[in-house]
């Protein structure tokens, strides 16, 4: 082998994970996965991400969140705009349960539907504060339903 030191070289990853952007992956023709990264339980977030205009057949301003058969109360689209060949979508996301969370919404315009699936890893209480991805900001911290301020206990005498 000689006196040369053995080195292992890894190629630079080009999967978009190195930067801190929201990851948007097209899973099929009309299904998009949006990876929001790490979030914290009992927090409400607003986020905006850019996706390709190609999945929409009509003017994007006509698309609305479809609430049939059941509305998604944890993930709501609050805005959609076209910028050139891209579409900017704004959402409001409530992280209400721990672990890996998948929230699905459908954007609908007449007979066209585009499915969006949001994936986030939600950290529980005491698990640290996550570094939010670019385009995501915390807008509200909700009270933990298991922590009640109103208690019958009077304390020690």
PDB file of N, CA and C in Angstrom, residues 65-142:
ATOM      1  N   UNK A  65     -58.574  26.600  -2.013  1.00  0.00           N
ATOM      2  CA  UNK A  65     -58.452  25.355  -1.270  1.00  0.00           C
ATOM      3  C   UNK A  65     -59.806  24.667  -1.230  1.00  0.00           C
ATOM      4  N   UNK A  66     -59.824  23.393  -1.626  1.00  0.00           N
ATOM      5  CA  UNK A  66     -61.052  22.609  -1.642  1.00  0.00           C
ATOM      6  C   UNK A  66     -61.300  22.050  -0.243  1.00  0.00           C
ATOM      7  N   UNK A  67     -62.450  22.352   0.336  1.00  0.00           N
ATOM      8  CA  UNK A  67     -62.775  21.894   1.681  1.00  0.00           C
ATOM      9  C   UNK A  67     -63.742  20.713   1.683  1.00  0.00           C
ATOM     10  N   UNK A  68     -63.878  20.041   0.568  1.00  0.00           N
ATOM     11  CA  UNK A  68     -64.753  18.869   0.488  1.00  0.00           C
ATOM     12  C   UNK A  68     -63.893  17.618   0.423  1.00  0.00           C
ATOM     13  N   UNK A  69     -64.183  16.562   1.085  1.00  0.00           N
ATOM     14  CA  UNK A  69     -65.311  16.351   1.989  1.00  0.00           C
ATOM     15  C   UNK A  69     -65.080  16.941   3.380  1.00  0.00           C
ATOM     16  N   UNK A  70     -63.823  17.092   3.805  1.00  0.00           N
ATOM     17  CA  UNK A  70     -63.538  17.619   5.140  1.00  0.00           C
ATOM     18  C   UNK A  70     -62.469  18.700   5.021  1.00  0.00           C
ATOM     19  N   UNK A  71     -62.697  19.888   5.602  1.00  0.00           N
ATOM     20  CA  UNK A  71     -61.673  20.937   5.534  1.00  0.00           C
ATOM     21  C   UNK A  71     -60.467  20.605   6.414  1.00  0.00           C
ATOM     22  N   UNK A  72     -59.288  20.981   5.961  1.00  0.00           N
ATOM     23  CA  UNK A  72     -58.068  20.791   6.744  1.00  0.00           C
ATOM     24  C   UNK A  72     -57.882  22.056   7.581  1.00  0.00           C
ATOM     25  N   UNK A  73     -58.067  21.939   8.882  1.00  0.00           N
ATOM     26  CA  UNK A  73     -57.968  23.118   9.751  1.00  0.00           C
ATOM     27  C   UNK A  73     -56.529  23.387  10.189  1.00  0.00           C
ATOM     28  N   UNK A  74     -55.628  22.438   9.988  1.00  0.00           N
ATOM     29  CA  UNK A  74     -54.237  22.620  10.400  1.00  0.00           C
ATOM     30  C   UNK A  74     -53.359  23.218   9.313  1.00  0.00           C
ATOM     31  N   UNK A  75     -53.819  23.197   8.085  1.00  0.00           N
ATOM     32  CA  UNK A  75     -53.041  23.735   6.967  1.00  0.00           C
ATOM     33  C   UNK A  75     -53.993  24.465   6.021  1.00  0.00           C
ATOM     34  N   UNK A  76     -53.775  25.762   5.870  1.00  0.00           N
ATOM     35  CA  UNK A  76     -54.654  26.578   5.029  1.00  0.00           C
ATOM     36  C   UNK A  76     -53.838  27.388   4.031  1.00  0.00           C
ATOM     37  N   UNK A  77     -54.305  27.438   2.801  1.00  0.00           N
ATOM     38  CA  UNK A  77     -53.691  28.319   1.818  1.00  0.00           C
ATOM     39  C   UNK A  77     -54.243  29.722   2.063  1.00  0.00           C
ATOM     40  N   UNK A  78     -53.342  30.702   2.212  1.00  0.00           N
ATOM     41  CA  UNK A  78     -53.789  32.072   2.447  1.00  0.00           C
ATOM     42  C   UNK A  78     -53.540  32.979   1.244  1.00  0.00           C
ATOM     43  N   UNK A  79     -52.778  32.489   0.257  1.00  0.00           N
ATOM     44  CA  UNK A  79     -52.541  33.294  -0.930  1.00  0.00           C
ATOM     45  C   UNK A  79     -51.842  32.505  -2.016  1.00  0.00           C
ATOM     46  N   UNK A  80     -52.077  32.911  -3.263  1.00  0.00           N
ATOM     47  CA  UNK A  80     -51.416  32.283  -4.408  1.00  0.00           C
ATOM     48  C   UNK A  80     -51.237  33.354  -5.483  1.00  0.00           C
ATOM     49  N   UNK A  81     -50.015  33.475  -6.005  1.00  0.00           N
ATOM     50  CA  UNK A  81     -49.698  34.471  -7.025  1.00  0.00           C
ATOM     51  C   UNK A  81     -48.770  33.874  -8.064  1.00  0.00           C
ATOM     52  N   UNK A  82     -48.902  34.373  -9.286  1.00  0.00           N
ATOM     53  CA  UNK A  82     -48.006  33.938 -10.354  1.00  0.00           C
ATOM     54  C   UNK A  82     -46.896  34.964 -10.533  1.00  0.00           C
ATOM     55  N   UNK A  83     -45.655  34.469 -10.630  1.00  0.00           N
ATOM     56  CA  UNK A  83     -44.494  35.308 -10.906  1.00  0.00           C
ATOM     57  C   UNK A  83     -43.722  34.673 -12.053  1.00  0.00           C
ATOM     58  N   UNK A  84     -44.003  35.106 -13.271  1.00  0.00           N
ATOM     59  CA  UNK A  84     -43.352  34.523 -14.440  1.00  0.00           C
ATOM     60  C   UNK A  84     -43.794  33.087 -14.646  1.00  0.00           C
ATOM     61  N   UNK A  85     -42.822  32.162 -14.724  1.00  0.00           N
ATOM     62  CA  UNK A  85     -43.131  30.736 -14.906  1.00  0.00           C
ATOM     63  C   UNK A  85     -43.341  30.017 -13.584  1.00  0.00           C
ATOM     64  N   UNK A  86     -43.308  30.754 -12.493  1.00  0.00           N
ATOM     65  CA  UNK A  86     -43.445  30.156 -11.167  1.00  0.00           C
ATOM     66  C   UNK A  86     -44.711  30.634 -10.466  1.00  0.00           C
ATOM     67  N   UNK A  87     -45.084  29.890  -9.438  1.00  0.00           N
ATOM     68  CA  UNK A  87     -46.237  30.223  -8.617  1.00  0.00           C
ATOM     69  C   UNK A  87     -45.758  30.314  -7.171  1.00  0.00           C
ATOM     70  N   UNK A  88     -46.126  31.392  -6.476  1.00  0.00           N
ATOM     71  CA  UNK A  88     -45.793  31.555  -5.071  1.00  0.00           C
ATOM     72  C   UNK A  88     -47.062  31.265  -4.261  1.00  0.00           C
ATOM     73  N   UNK A  89     -46.955  30.271  -3.376  1.00  0.00           N
ATOM     74  CA  UNK A  89     -48.087  29.865  -2.542  1.00  0.00           C
ATOM     75  C   UNK A  89     -47.767  30.224  -1.096  1.00  0.00           C
ATOM     76  N   UNK A  90     -48.744  30.844  -0.427  1.00  0.00           N
ATOM     77  CA  UNK A  90     -48.591  31.187   0.990  1.00  0.00           C
ATOM     78  C   UNK A  90     -49.550  30.325   1.796  1.00  0.00           C
ATOM     79  N   UNK A  91     -49.036  29.771   2.912  1.00  0.00           N
ATOM     80  CA  UNK A  91     -49.848  28.886   3.743  1.00  0.00           C
ATOM     81  C   UNK A  91     -49.748  29.291   5.212  1.00  0.00           C
ATOM     82  N   UNK A  92     -50.699  28.793   5.988  1.00  0.00           N
ATOM     83  CA  UNK A  92     -50.658  28.878   7.450  1.00  0.00           C
ATOM     84  C   UNK A  92     -50.710  27.435   7.940  1.00  0.00           C
ATOM     85  N   UNK A  93     -49.756  27.073   8.812  1.00  0.00           N
ATOM     86  CA  UNK A  93     -49.591  25.681   9.239  1.00  0.00           C
ATOM     87  C   UNK A  93     -49.556  25.618  10.760  1.00  0.00           C
ATOM     88  N   UNK A  94     -50.433  24.790  11.351  1.00  0.00           N
ATOM     89  CA  UNK A  94     -50.466  24.605  12.808  1.00  0.00           C
ATOM     90  C   UNK A  94     -49.815  23.266  13.146  1.00  0.00           C
ATOM     91  N   UNK A  95     -48.776  23.307  13.977  1.00  0.00           N
ATOM     92  CA  UNK A  95     -48.091  22.091  14.418  1.00  0.00           C
ATOM     93  C   UNK A  95     -48.704  21.665  15.744  1.00  0.00           C
ATOM     94  N   UNK A  96     -49.646  20.721  15.696  1.00  0.00           N
ATOM     95  CA  UNK A  96     -50.395  20.351  16.887  1.00  0.00           C
ATOM     96  C   UNK A  96     -50.042  18.976  17.436  1.00  0.00           C
ATOM     97  N   UNK A  97     -49.280  18.178  16.679  1.00  0.00           N
ATOM     98  CA  UNK A  97     -48.876  16.880  17.211  1.00  0.00           C
ATOM     99  C   UNK A  97     -47.411  16.630  16.893  1.00  0.00           C
ATOM    100  N   UNK A  98     -46.795  15.843  17.746  1.00  0.00           N
ATOM    101  CA  UNK A  98     -45.369  15.561  17.658  1.00  0.00           C
ATOM    102  C   UNK A  98     -45.094  14.520  16.576  1.00  0.00           C
ATOM    103  N   UNK A  99     -43.829  14.400  16.191  1.00  0.00           N
ATOM    104  CA  UNK A  99     -43.294  13.414  15.236  1.00  0.00           C
ATOM    105  C   UNK A  99     -43.457  13.917  13.805  1.00  0.00           C
ATOM    106  N   UNK A 100     -43.501  12.977  12.850  1.00  0.00           N
ATOM    107  CA  UNK A 100     -43.615  13.326  11.438  1.00  0.00           C
ATOM    108  C   UNK A 100     -45.075  13.622  11.112  1.00  0.00           C
ATOM    109  N   UNK A 101     -45.330  14.813  10.587  1.00  0.00           N
ATOM    110  CA  UNK A 101     -46.696  15.241  10.284  1.00  0.00           C
ATOM    111  C   UNK A 101     -46.828  15.415   8.780  1.00  0.00           C
ATOM    112  N   UNK A 102     -47.902  14.862   8.240  1.00  0.00           N
ATOM    113  CA  UNK A 102     -48.231  15.025   6.816  1.00  0.00           C
ATOM    114  C   UNK A 102     -49.629  15.619   6.724  1.00  0.00           C
ATOM    115  N   UNK A 103     -49.710  16.820   6.178  1.00  0.00           N
ATOM    116  CA  UNK A 103     -51.004  17.494   5.994  1.00  0.00           C
ATOM    117  C   UNK A 103     -51.250  17.652   4.502  1.00  0.00           C
ATOM    118  N   UNK A 104     -52.444  17.265   4.053  1.00  0.00           N
ATOM    119  CA  UNK A 104     -52.775  17.334   2.627  1.00  0.00           C
ATOM    120  C   UNK A 104     -53.871  18.363   2.390  1.00  0.00           C
ATOM    121  N   UNK A 105     -53.689  19.142   1.324  1.00  0.00           N
ATOM    122  CA  UNK A 105     -54.747  20.038   0.857  1.00  0.00           C
ATOM    123  C   UNK A 105     -54.859  19.883  -0.652  1.00  0.00           C
ATOM    124  N   UNK A 106     -55.995  20.278  -1.180  1.00  0.00           N
ATOM    125  CA  UNK A 106     -56.236  20.230  -2.627  1.00  0.00           C
ATOM    126  C   UNK A 106     -56.613  21.632  -3.084  1.00  0.00           C
ATOM    127  N   UNK A 107     -55.904  22.120  -4.099  1.00  0.00           N
ATOM    128  CA  UNK A 107     -56.245  23.394  -4.727  1.00  0.00           C
ATOM    129  C   UNK A 107     -57.102  23.081  -5.940  1.00  0.00           C
ATOM    130  N   UNK A 108     -58.247  23.766  -6.041  1.00  0.00           N
ATOM    131  CA  UNK A 108     -59.204  23.428  -7.094  1.00  0.00           C
ATOM    132  C   UNK A 108     -59.624  24.666  -7.858  1.00  0.00           C
ATOM    133  N   UNK A 109     -59.756  24.479  -9.178  1.00  0.00           N
ATOM    134  CA  UNK A 109     -60.332  25.495 -10.057  1.00  0.00           C
ATOM    135  C   UNK A 109     -61.174  24.756 -11.088  1.00  0.00           C
ATOM    136  N   UNK A 110     -62.484  24.932 -11.043  1.00  0.00           N
ATOM    137  CA  UNK A 110     -63.427  24.231 -11.907  1.00  0.00           C
ATOM    138  C   UNK A 110     -63.149  22.729 -11.844  1.00  0.00           C
ATOM    139  N   UNK A 111     -62.687  22.098 -12.941  1.00  0.00           N
ATOM    140  CA  UNK A 111     -62.457  20.644 -12.938  1.00  0.00           C
ATOM    141  C   UNK A 111     -61.009  20.258 -12.676  1.00  0.00           C
ATOM    142  N   UNK A 112     -60.142  21.228 -12.451  1.00  0.00           N
ATOM    143  CA  UNK A 112     -58.724  20.934 -12.237  1.00  0.00           C
ATOM    144  C   UNK A 112     -58.399  20.925 -10.741  1.00  0.00           C
ATOM    145  N   UNK A 113     -57.658  19.901 -10.320  1.00  0.00           N
ATOM    146  CA  UNK A 113     -57.245  19.799  -8.927  1.00  0.00           C
ATOM    147  C   UNK A 113     -55.745  19.545  -8.850  1.00  0.00           C
ATOM    148  N   UNK A 114     -55.090  20.218  -7.897  1.00  0.00           N
ATOM    149  CA  UNK A 114     -53.663  20.014  -7.629  1.00  0.00           C
ATOM    150  C   UNK A 114     -53.535  19.662  -6.155  1.00  0.00           C
ATOM    151  N   UNK A 115     -52.953  18.489  -5.875  1.00  0.00           N
ATOM    152  CA  UNK A 115     -52.789  18.035  -4.498  1.00  0.00           C
ATOM    153  C   UNK A 115     -51.448  18.473  -3.931  1.00  0.00           C
ATOM    154  N   UNK A 116     -51.482  19.066  -2.748  1.00  0.00           N
ATOM    155  CA  UNK A 116     -50.262  19.464  -2.057  1.00  0.00           C
ATOM    156  C   UNK A 116     -50.185  18.690  -0.754  1.00  0.00           C
ATOM    157  N   UNK A 117     -49.023  18.072  -0.503  1.00  0.00           N
ATOM    158  CA  UNK A 117     -48.805  17.370   0.761  1.00  0.00           C
ATOM    159  C   UNK A 117     -47.635  18.036   1.475  1.00  0.00           C
ATOM    160  N   UNK A 118     -47.907  18.535   2.671  1.00  0.00           N
ATOM    161  CA  UNK A 118     -46.892  19.222   3.469  1.00  0.00           C
ATOM    162  C   UNK A 118     -46.329  18.241   4.488  1.00  0.00           C
ATOM    163  N   UNK A 119     -45.013  18.128   4.524  1.00  0.00           N
ATOM    164  CA  UNK A 119     -44.345  17.206   5.428  1.00  0.00           C
ATOM    165  C   UNK A 119     -43.473  18.021   6.377  1.00  0.00           C
ATOM    166  N   UNK A 120     -43.631  17.773   7.683  1.00  0.00           N
ATOM    167  CA  UNK A 120     -42.839  18.488   8.689  1.00  0.00           C
ATOM    168  C   UNK A 120     -42.504  17.534   9.826  1.00  0.00           C
ATOM    169  N   UNK A 121     -41.340  17.710  10.392  1.00  0.00           N
ATOM    170  CA  UNK A 121     -40.943  16.977  11.598  1.00  0.00           C
ATOM    171  C   UNK A 121     -41.199  17.919  12.768  1.00  0.00           C
ATOM    172  N   UNK A 122     -42.181  17.571  13.604  1.00  0.00           N
ATOM    173  CA  UNK A 122     -42.576  18.446  14.706  1.00  0.00           C
ATOM    174  C   UNK A 122     -41.888  17.979  15.985  1.00  0.00           C
ATOM    175  N   UNK A 123     -41.123  18.883  16.573  1.00  0.00           N
ATOM    176  CA  UNK A 123     -40.413  18.604  17.815  1.00  0.00           C
ATOM    177  C   UNK A 123     -41.330  18.824  18.998  1.00  0.00           C
ATOM    178  N   UNK A 124     -41.284  17.902  19.955  1.00  0.00           N
ATOM    179  CA  UNK A 124     -42.110  18.004  21.151  1.00  0.00           C
ATOM    180  C   UNK A 124     -41.537  18.979  22.158  1.00  0.00           C
ATOM    181  N   UNK A 125     -42.265  19.143  23.248  1.00  0.00           N
ATOM    182  CA  UNK A 125     -41.857  20.049  24.316  1.00  0.00           C
ATOM    183  C   UNK A 125     -40.516  19.582  24.900  1.00  0.00           C
ATOM    184  N   UNK A 126     -39.601  20.529  25.070  1.00  0.00           N
ATOM    185  CA  UNK A 126     -38.303  20.211  25.647  1.00  0.00           C
ATOM    186  C   UNK A 126     -37.312  19.582  24.686  1.00  0.00           C
ATOM    187  N   UNK A 127     -37.641  19.522  23.406  1.00  0.00           N
ATOM    188  CA  UNK A 127     -36.759  18.899  22.411  1.00  0.00           C
ATOM    189  C   UNK A 127     -35.913  19.926  21.652  1.00  0.00           C
ATOM    190  N   UNK A 128     -35.977  21.179  22.080  1.00  0.00           N
ATOM    191  CA  UNK A 128     -35.167  22.201  21.432  1.00  0.00           C
ATOM    192  C   UNK A 128     -35.978  23.105  20.538  1.00  0.00           C
ATOM    193  N   UNK A 129     -35.300  24.126  20.032  1.00  0.00           N
ATOM    194  CA  UNK A 129     -35.920  25.089  19.125  1.00  0.00           C
ATOM    195  C   UNK A 129     -35.350  24.870  17.729  1.00  0.00           C
ATOM    196  N   UNK A 130     -36.192  24.554  16.755  1.00  0.00           N
ATOM    197  CA  UNK A 130     -35.679  24.271  15.416  1.00  0.00           C
ATOM    198  C   UNK A 130     -35.263  25.540  14.664  1.00  0.00           C
ATOM    199  N   UNK A 131     -34.289  25.387  13.778  1.00  0.00           N
ATOM    200  CA  UNK A 131     -33.949  26.467  12.864  1.00  0.00           C
ATOM    201  C   UNK A 131     -34.935  26.382  11.697  1.00  0.00           C
ATOM    202  N   UNK A 132     -35.724  27.418  11.509  1.00  0.00           N
ATOM    203  CA  UNK A 132     -36.756  27.393  10.482  1.00  0.00           C
ATOM    204  C   UNK A 132     -36.146  27.564   9.101  1.00  0.00           C
ATOM    205  N   UNK A 133     -36.742  26.917   8.131  1.00  0.00           N
ATOM    206  CA  UNK A 133     -36.291  27.059   6.752  1.00  0.00           C
ATOM    207  C   UNK A 133     -36.663  28.442   6.218  1.00  0.00           C
ATOM    208  N   UNK A 134     -35.953  28.856   5.183  1.00  0.00           N
ATOM    209  CA  UNK A 134     -36.222  30.152   4.550  1.00  0.00           C
ATOM    210  C   UNK A 134     -37.671  30.175   4.055  1.00  0.00           C
ATOM    211  N   UNK A 135     -38.371  31.256   4.337  1.00  0.00           N
ATOM    212  CA  UNK A 135     -39.757  31.384   3.898  1.00  0.00           C
ATOM    213  C   UNK A 135     -40.767  30.989   4.957  1.00  0.00           C
ATOM    214  N   UNK A 136     -40.301  30.487   6.119  1.00  0.00           N
ATOM    215  CA  UNK A 136     -41.207  30.098   7.203  1.00  0.00           C
ATOM    216  C   UNK A 136     -40.959  31.005   8.402  1.00  0.00           C
ATOM    217  N   UNK A 137     -42.047  31.472   9.004  1.00  0.00           N
ATOM    218  CA  UNK A 137     -41.898  32.261  10.234  1.00  0.00           C
ATOM    219  C   UNK A 137     -42.997  31.853  11.216  1.00  0.00           C
ATOM    220  N   UNK A 138     -42.651  31.917  12.502  1.00  0.00           N
ATOM    221  CA  UNK A 138     -43.606  31.600  13.557  1.00  0.00           C
ATOM    222  C   UNK A 138     -44.457  32.838  13.808  1.00  0.00           C
ATOM    223  N   UNK A 139     -45.784  32.681  13.794  1.00  0.00           N
ATOM    224  CA  UNK A 139     -46.673  33.818  13.998  1.00  0.00           C
ATOM    225  C   UNK A 139     -47.468  33.725  15.296  1.00  0.00           C
ATOM    226  N   UNK A 140     -47.454  32.544  15.928  1.00  0.00           N
ATOM    227  CA  UNK A 140     -48.232  32.385  17.160  1.00  0.00           C
ATOM    228  C   UNK A 140     -47.728  31.169  17.933  1.00  0.00           C
ATOM    229  N   UNK A 141     -47.718  31.309  19.252  1.00  0.00           N
ATOM    230  CA  UNK A 141     -47.425  30.180  20.132  1.00  0.00           C
ATOM    231  C   UNK A 141     -48.700  29.893  20.906  1.00  0.00           C
ATOM    232  N   UNK A 142     -49.232  28.685  20.736  1.00  0.00           N
ATOM    233  CA  UNK A 142     -50.476  28.320  21.407  1.00  0.00           C
ATOM    234  C   UNK A 142     -50.175  27.658  22.741  1.00  0.00           C
TER     235      UNK A 142
END
